[in-house]
PDB file of C-alpha atoms in Angstrom:
ATOM      1  CA  PHE A   6       0.254   0.023   0.066  1.00 46.00           C
ATOM      2  CA  SER A   7       1.493   3.349  -1.091  1.00 55.00           C
ATOM      3  CA  GLY A   8       1.365   6.540   0.750  1.00 56.00           C
ATOM      4  CA  ILE A   9       1.388   8.160  -2.561  1.00 57.00           C
ATOM      5  CA  ALA A  10      -1.783   6.178  -3.756  1.00 59.00           C
ATOM      6  CA  ALA A  11      -3.917   7.244  -0.589  1.00 62.00           C
ATOM      7  CA  THR A  12      -3.052  11.288  -1.010  1.00 64.00           C
ATOM      8  CA  PRO A  13      -6.604  13.210  -1.037  1.00 68.00           C
ATOM      9  CA  GLY A  14      -7.664  14.842  -4.311  1.00 66.00           C
ATOM     10  CA  ARG A  15      -6.894  12.176  -6.919  1.00 62.00           C
ATOM     11  CA  GLU A  16     -10.247   9.985  -6.591  1.00 67.00           C
ATOM     12  CA  THR A  17     -12.272  13.159  -6.491  1.00 71.00           C
ATOM     13  CA  GLY A  18     -10.570  14.882  -9.469  1.00 68.00           C
ATOM     14  CA  GLU A  19      -9.754  17.837  -7.389  1.00 76.00           C
ATOM     15  CA  ARG A  20      -6.008  16.943  -9.106  1.00 73.00           C
ATOM     16  CA  PRO A  21      -4.643  15.354 -11.689  1.00 72.00           C
ATOM     17  CA  PRO A  22      -2.357  12.158 -11.751  1.00 67.00           C
ATOM     18  CA  GLY A  23       1.120  12.676 -10.863  1.00 67.00           C
ATOM     19  CA  ASP A  24       0.351  16.847  -9.705  1.00 71.00           C
ATOM     20  CA  PHE A  25       1.419  16.976  -6.116  1.00 68.00           C
ATOM     21  CA  GLY A  26       1.707  20.774  -6.074  1.00 70.00           C
ATOM     22  CA  LEU A  27       5.455  20.397  -5.243  1.00 69.00           C
ATOM     23  CA  ALA A  28       7.571  22.738  -7.579  1.00 70.00           C
ATOM     24  CA  PRO A  29      10.424  23.728  -5.425  1.00 66.00           C
ATOM     25  CA  LEU A  30      12.770  25.093  -8.055  1.00 73.00           C
ATOM     26  CA  GLY A  31      10.321  26.779  -9.574  1.00 72.00           C
ATOM     27  CA  PHE A  32      10.664  24.714 -12.684  1.00 71.00           C
ATOM     28  CA  LYS A  33       6.671  24.816 -13.286  1.00 71.00           C
ATOM     29  CA  PRO A  34       6.066  27.847 -15.350  1.00 69.00           C
ATOM     30  CA  GLY A  35       2.160  29.895 -15.447  1.00 75.00           C
ATOM     31  CA  ALA A  36       1.444  29.462 -18.869  1.00 81.00           C
ATOM     32  CA  PRO A  37      -0.757  26.748 -19.730  1.00 80.00           C
ATOM     33  CA  ALA A  38       0.924  25.485 -22.728  1.00 86.00           C
ATOM     34  CA  ALA A  39       4.623  25.674 -21.400  1.00 83.00           C
ATOM     35  CA  SER A  40       2.764  23.684 -18.393  1.00 80.00           C
ATOM     36  CA  ALA A  41       1.920  21.047 -20.823  1.00 83.00           C
ATOM     37  CA  ARG A  42       4.792  20.923 -22.785  1.00 87.00           C
ATOM     38  CA  LEU A  43       6.743  20.344 -19.418  1.00 83.00           C
ATOM     39  CA  GLU A  44       4.119  17.848 -18.338  1.00 81.00           C
ATOM     40  CA  ALA A  45       4.123  15.887 -22.224  1.00 86.00           C
ATOM     41  CA  GLN A  46       8.093  15.646 -21.691  1.00 87.00           C
ATOM     42  CA  GLU A  47       7.924  14.265 -17.760  1.00 83.00           C
ATOM     43  CA  ILE A  48       5.552  11.387 -19.163  1.00 84.00           C
ATOM     44  CA  ALA A  49       7.690  10.461 -22.048  1.00 88.00           C
ATOM     45  CA  ASN A  50      11.038  10.581 -19.639  1.00 90.00           C
ATOM     46  CA  GLY A  51       9.229   8.697 -17.362  1.00 87.00           C
ATOM     47  CA  ARG A  52       8.576   6.207 -19.732  1.00 90.00           C
ATOM     48  CA  LEU A  53      12.024   5.792 -21.151  1.00 92.00           C
ATOM     49  CA  ALA A  54      13.333   5.567 -17.511  1.00 92.00           C
ATOM     50  CA  MET A  55      11.150   2.676 -17.077  1.00 92.00           C
ATOM     51  CA  TRP A  56      12.268   0.905 -20.229  1.00 93.00           C
ATOM     52  CA  ALA A  57      15.545   1.256 -19.231  1.00 91.00           C
ATOM     53  CA  ALA A  58      14.986   0.104 -15.523  1.00 92.00           C
ATOM     54  CA  SER A  59      13.211  -3.078 -17.569  1.00 93.00           C
ATOM     55  CA  GLY A  60      16.306  -3.550 -19.735  1.00 90.00           C
ATOM     56  CA  LEU A  61      18.596  -3.607 -16.707  1.00 89.00           C
ATOM     57  CA  LEU A  62      16.483  -6.036 -14.551  1.00 91.00           C
ATOM     58  CA  MET A  63      16.133  -8.697 -18.070  1.00 92.00           C
ATOM     59  CA  GLN A  64      20.290  -8.129 -18.330  1.00 89.00           C
ATOM     60  CA  GLY A  65      20.284  -8.842 -14.642  1.00 89.00           C
ATOM     61  CA  CYS A  66      18.344 -11.977 -14.957  1.00 92.00           C
ATOM     62  CA  THR A  67      19.712 -13.460 -18.031  1.00 92.00           C
ATOM     63  CA  THR A  68      23.584 -13.093 -17.216  1.00 89.00           C
ATOM     64  CA  HIS A  69      23.442 -12.896 -13.326  1.00 90.00           C
ATOM     65  CA  GLN A  70      25.478  -9.774 -13.421  1.00 89.00           C
ATOM     66  CA  GLY A  71      24.812  -5.847 -13.229  1.00 87.00           C
ATOM     67  CA  GLY A  72      24.870  -3.490 -15.898  1.00 85.00           C
ATOM     68  CA  ILE A  73      28.392  -2.080 -14.830  1.00 89.00           C
ATOM     69  CA  GLU A  74      29.819  -5.467 -14.584  1.00 90.00           C
ATOM     70  CA  ASN A  75      28.177  -6.496 -18.222  1.00 87.00           C
ATOM     71  CA  LEU A  76      29.670  -3.408 -19.413  1.00 87.00           C
ATOM     72  CA  MET A  77      33.443  -4.083 -18.338  1.00 90.00           C
ATOM     73  CA  GLN A  78      33.119  -7.656 -19.435  1.00 89.00           C
ATOM     74  CA  SER A  79      32.310  -6.127 -23.207  1.00 88.00           C
ATOM     75  CA  LEU A  80      35.098  -3.871 -23.115  1.00 91.00           C
ATOM     76  CA  SER A  81      37.429  -6.196 -22.049  1.00 92.00           C
ATOM     77  CA  ASP A  82      36.006  -9.048 -24.277  1.00 91.00           C
ATOM     78  CA  ASN A  83      36.151  -6.340 -27.147  1.00 86.00           C
ATOM     79  CA  ALA A  84      32.480  -7.048 -28.290  1.00 69.00           C
ATOM     80  CA  PHE A  85      32.027  -3.265 -29.501  1.00 64.00           C
TER      81      PHE A  85
END
């Protein structure tokens, strides 16, 4: 059970998914178009990060080594 899933406002529609009102560095601009562009970029980067993490997990499951160990093994074998 996640604490994020239990935060109020998500089920009632008071806030969009992922919006916790946290902008400590002030990166979220006031213009709606710029804000929408940043939200789309955040979603795209999150999806890319999930693919990267799943690739590392699959690599670890198949070779029983981590990403750095596989990189060092490939470099020492001149696999590139």
